[in-house]
Amino acid sequence: VQLQASGGGWVQAGGSLGLSCVASGRTVSSYATGWFRQAPGKEREFVAAISRSGAGTYYVDSVKGRFTISRDNAKNTVYLTMNSLKPEDTAVYYCASGSFVRTVDSEYDYWGQGTQVTVSS
């Protein structure tokens, strides 16, 4: 199983970025997918997740209303659309796959390599 995260970059505060997580060796519609992030000097934190059915989406409070997680089963890809970005959103973003939606990173089986998001003020 491999997860390939991409789409990070540099953006000014208030801007938008879209991240993608392409899975191989595992069907995204059969597993939950989460996005986590880790800022320098901080622990990795949960950002968002989508359930196996796709009907459930979950977000950390700090990104609610700004980030949207979605999925394209035909492309076996999960997306994280990030709007109204803030400097505190700066981090390396990781996608992860697991059996159930969890906010704890240890509950996920497979991880992508991470993609850097930098938001300047």
PDB file of C-alpha atoms in Angstrom:
ATOM      1  CA  VAL A   1       0.000   0.000   0.000  1.00  0.00           C
ATOM      2  CA  GLN A   2       1.293   3.423  -0.928  1.00  0.00           C
ATOM      3  CA  LEU A   3      -0.154   6.861  -0.361  1.00  0.00           C
ATOM      4  CA  GLN A   4       1.175   9.747  -2.424  1.00  0.00           C
ATOM      5  CA  ALA A   5       0.428  13.176  -1.023  1.00  0.00           C
ATOM      6  CA  SER A   6       0.914  16.248  -3.174  1.00  0.00           C
ATOM      7  CA  GLY A   7      -0.284  19.786  -3.717  1.00  0.00           C
ATOM      8  CA  GLY A   8       1.527  21.662  -1.001  1.00  0.00           C
ATOM      9  CA  GLY A   9       3.218  24.952  -1.600  1.00  0.00           C
ATOM     10  CA  TRP A  10       3.511  28.551  -0.528  1.00  0.00           C
ATOM     11  CA  VAL A  11       0.558  30.877  -0.251  1.00  0.00           C
ATOM     12  CA  GLN A  12      -0.233  34.177   1.385  1.00  0.00           C
ATOM     13  CA  ALA A  13      -2.640  34.357   4.298  1.00  0.00           C
ATOM     14  CA  GLY A  14      -6.209  34.216   3.091  1.00  0.00           C
ATOM     15  CA  GLY A  15      -5.293  32.132   0.081  1.00  0.00           C
ATOM     16  CA  SER A  16      -6.187  28.585  -0.877  1.00  0.00           C
ATOM     17  CA  LEU A  17      -4.432  25.330  -1.609  1.00  0.00           C
ATOM     18  CA  GLY A  18      -5.616  21.868  -2.510  1.00  0.00           C
ATOM     19  CA  LEU A  19      -3.907  18.679  -1.403  1.00  0.00           C
ATOM     20  CA  SER A  20      -4.300  15.276  -3.009  1.00  0.00           C
ATOM     21  CA  CYS A  21      -3.656  11.810  -1.657  1.00  0.00           C
ATOM     22  CA  VAL A  22      -3.522   9.091  -4.273  1.00  0.00           C
ATOM     23  CA  ALA A  23      -3.695   5.548  -2.968  1.00  0.00           C
ATOM     24  CA  SER A  24      -2.322   2.428  -4.569  1.00  0.00           C
ATOM     25  CA  GLY A  25      -2.726  -1.071  -3.241  1.00  0.00           C
ATOM     26  CA  ARG A  26      -5.775  -0.058  -1.230  1.00  0.00           C
ATOM     27  CA  THR A  27      -9.197   1.162  -2.287  1.00  0.00           C
ATOM     28  CA  VAL A  28     -10.006   4.451  -0.572  1.00  0.00           C
ATOM     29  CA  SER A  29     -13.711   3.653  -0.518  1.00  0.00           C
ATOM     30  CA  SER A  30     -13.008   0.647   1.705  1.00  0.00           C
ATOM     31  CA  TYR A  31     -11.030   2.537   4.326  1.00  0.00           C
ATOM     32  CA  ALA A  32     -11.102   5.752   6.276  1.00  0.00           C
ATOM     33  CA  THR A  33      -8.614   8.408   5.232  1.00  0.00           C
ATOM     34  CA  GLY A  34      -7.276  11.105   7.458  1.00  0.00           C
ATOM     35  CA  TRP A  35      -5.159  14.194   7.032  1.00  0.00           C
ATOM     36  CA  PHE A  36      -2.704  15.154   9.745  1.00  0.00           C
ATOM     37  CA  ARG A  37      -0.168  17.950   9.988  1.00  0.00           C
ATOM     38  CA  GLN A  38       3.006  18.611  11.868  1.00  0.00           C
ATOM     39  CA  ALA A  39       4.438  22.052  12.396  1.00  0.00           C
ATOM     40  CA  PRO A  40       8.083  22.584  13.390  1.00  0.00           C
ATOM     41  CA  GLY A  41       8.615  21.768  17.039  1.00  0.00           C
ATOM     42  CA  LYS A  42       5.100  20.480  17.491  1.00  0.00           C
ATOM     43  CA  GLU A  43       3.454  17.085  17.598  1.00  0.00           C
ATOM     44  CA  ARG A  44       1.550  15.767  14.660  1.00  0.00           C
ATOM     45  CA  GLU A  45      -2.117  16.692  14.907  1.00  0.00           C
ATOM     46  CA  PHE A  46      -5.327  15.508  13.347  1.00  0.00           C
ATOM     47  CA  VAL A  47      -6.825  17.807  10.724  1.00  0.00           C
ATOM     48  CA  ALA A  48      -9.642  16.000   8.947  1.00  0.00           C
ATOM     49  CA  ALA A  49     -10.931  12.568   8.044  1.00  0.00           C
ATOM     50  CA  ILE A  50     -13.470  10.925   5.812  1.00  0.00           C
ATOM     51  CA  SER A  51     -15.211   7.673   6.623  1.00  0.00           C
ATOM     52  CA  ARG A  52     -15.202   4.531   4.508  1.00  0.00           C
ATOM     53  CA  SER A  53     -18.670   5.254   3.219  1.00  0.00           C
ATOM     54  CA  GLY A  54     -17.742   8.819   2.483  1.00  0.00           C
ATOM     55  CA  ALA A  55     -20.814   9.994   4.324  1.00  0.00           C
ATOM     56  CA  GLY A  56     -18.927  11.112   7.404  1.00  0.00           C
ATOM     57  CA  THR A  57     -16.406  13.906   7.484  1.00  0.00           C
ATOM     58  CA  TYR A  58     -14.641  15.146  10.569  1.00  0.00           C
ATOM     59  CA  TYR A  59     -12.484  18.189  11.281  1.00  0.00           C
ATOM     60  CA  VAL A  60     -10.426  19.662  14.050  1.00  0.00           C
ATOM     61  CA  ASP A  61     -12.130  22.800  15.330  1.00  0.00           C
ATOM     62  CA  SER A  62      -9.394  25.103  14.068  1.00  0.00           C
ATOM     63  CA  VAL A  63     -10.108  24.257  10.415  1.00  0.00           C
ATOM     64  CA  LYS A  64     -13.886  23.866  10.450  1.00  0.00           C
ATOM     65  CA  GLY A  65     -15.487  26.071   7.849  1.00  0.00           C
ATOM     66  CA  ARG A  66     -12.179  26.547   6.039  1.00  0.00           C
ATOM     67  CA  PHE A  67     -11.039  23.043   5.048  1.00  0.00           C
ATOM     68  CA  THR A  68     -13.004  20.400   3.179  1.00  0.00           C
ATOM     69  CA  ILE A  69     -12.101  16.755   2.820  1.00  0.00           C
ATOM     70  CA  SER A  70     -13.515  14.900  -0.150  1.00  0.00           C
ATOM     71  CA  ARG A  71     -12.938  11.795  -2.199  1.00  0.00           C
ATOM     72  CA  ASP A  72     -13.028  10.635  -5.802  1.00  0.00           C
ATOM     73  CA  ASN A  73     -13.473   6.870  -5.765  1.00  0.00           C
ATOM     74  CA  ALA A  74     -12.846   6.554  -9.493  1.00  0.00           C
ATOM     75  CA  LYS A  75      -9.434   8.164  -9.050  1.00  0.00           C
ATOM     76  CA  ASN A  76      -8.799   6.428  -5.715  1.00  0.00           C
ATOM     77  CA  THR A  77      -7.889   9.848  -4.379  1.00  0.00           C
ATOM     78  CA  VAL A  78      -8.738  11.854  -1.281  1.00  0.00           C
ATOM     79  CA  TYR A  79      -8.528  15.633  -1.325  1.00  0.00           C
ATOM     80  CA  LEU A  80      -8.118  18.358   1.247  1.00  0.00           C
ATOM     81  CA  THR A  81      -9.267  21.738   0.033  1.00  0.00           C
ATOM     82  CA  MET A  82      -7.928  24.517   2.224  1.00  0.00           C
ATOM     83  CA  ASN A  83      -9.378  28.019   2.090  1.00  0.00           C
ATOM     84  CA  SER A  84      -8.773  31.155   4.134  1.00  0.00           C
ATOM     85  CA  LEU A  85      -5.373  29.844   5.081  1.00  0.00           C
ATOM     86  CA  LYS A  86      -3.635  31.271   8.114  1.00  0.00           C
ATOM     87  CA  PRO A  87       0.052  31.343   9.051  1.00  0.00           C
ATOM     88  CA  GLU A  88      -0.718  28.842  11.818  1.00  0.00           C
ATOM     89  CA  ASP A  89      -1.738  26.333   9.140  1.00  0.00           C
ATOM     90  CA  THR A  90       1.912  26.119   8.108  1.00  0.00           C
ATOM     91  CA  ALA A  91       3.014  22.502   8.504  1.00  0.00           C
ATOM     92  CA  VAL A  92       3.868  19.310   6.703  1.00  0.00           C
ATOM     93  CA  TYR A  93       0.593  17.643   5.812  1.00  0.00           C
ATOM     94  CA  TYR A  94       0.251  13.866   5.752  1.00  0.00           C
ATOM     95  CA  CYS A  95      -2.513  11.610   4.557  1.00  0.00           C
ATOM     96  CA  ALA A  96      -3.135   8.293   6.248  1.00  0.00           C
ATOM     97  CA  SER A  97      -5.330   5.261   5.735  1.00  0.00           C
ATOM     98  CA  GLY A  98      -6.989   3.151   8.395  1.00  0.00           C
ATOM     99  CA  SER A  99      -9.924   0.927   9.128  1.00  0.00           C
ATOM    100  CA  PHE A 100     -11.927   3.579  10.951  1.00  0.00           C
ATOM    101  CA  VAL A 101     -12.003   7.321  11.360  1.00  0.00           C
ATOM    102  CA  ARG A 102      -9.772   8.206  14.269  1.00  0.00           C
ATOM    103  CA  THR A 103      -8.135  11.391  15.447  1.00  0.00           C
ATOM    104  CA  VAL A 104      -5.127   9.527  16.819  1.00  0.00           C
ATOM    105  CA  ASP A 105      -2.329   8.970  14.334  1.00  0.00           C
ATOM    106  CA  SER A 106      -1.366   5.569  15.747  1.00  0.00           C
ATOM    107  CA  GLU A 107      -4.744   4.199  14.636  1.00  0.00           C
ATOM    108  CA  TYR A 108      -3.808   4.561  10.959  1.00  0.00           C
ATOM    109  CA  ASP A 109      -1.980   1.800   9.103  1.00  0.00           C
ATOM    110  CA  TYR A 110      -0.369   3.549   6.164  1.00  0.00           C
ATOM    111  CA  TRP A 111       1.001   7.031   5.635  1.00  0.00           C
ATOM    112  CA  GLY A 112       1.940   9.232   2.766  1.00  0.00           C
ATOM    113  CA  GLN A 113       5.272  10.997   2.650  1.00  0.00           C
ATOM    114  CA  GLY A 114       3.988  14.451   3.542  1.00  0.00           C
ATOM    115  CA  THR A 115       3.715  17.686   1.634  1.00  0.00           C
ATOM    116  CA  GLN A 116       4.799  21.099   2.895  1.00  0.00           C
ATOM    117  CA  VAL A 117       2.273  23.902   3.233  1.00  0.00           C
ATOM    118  CA  THR A 118       3.632  27.349   4.027  1.00  0.00           C
ATOM    119  CA  VAL A 119       1.330  30.295   4.685  1.00  0.00           C
ATOM    120  CA  SER A 120       2.929  33.703   4.922  1.00  0.00           C
ATOM    121  CA  SER A 121       1.413  36.645   6.764  1.00  0.00           C
TER     122      SER A 121
END
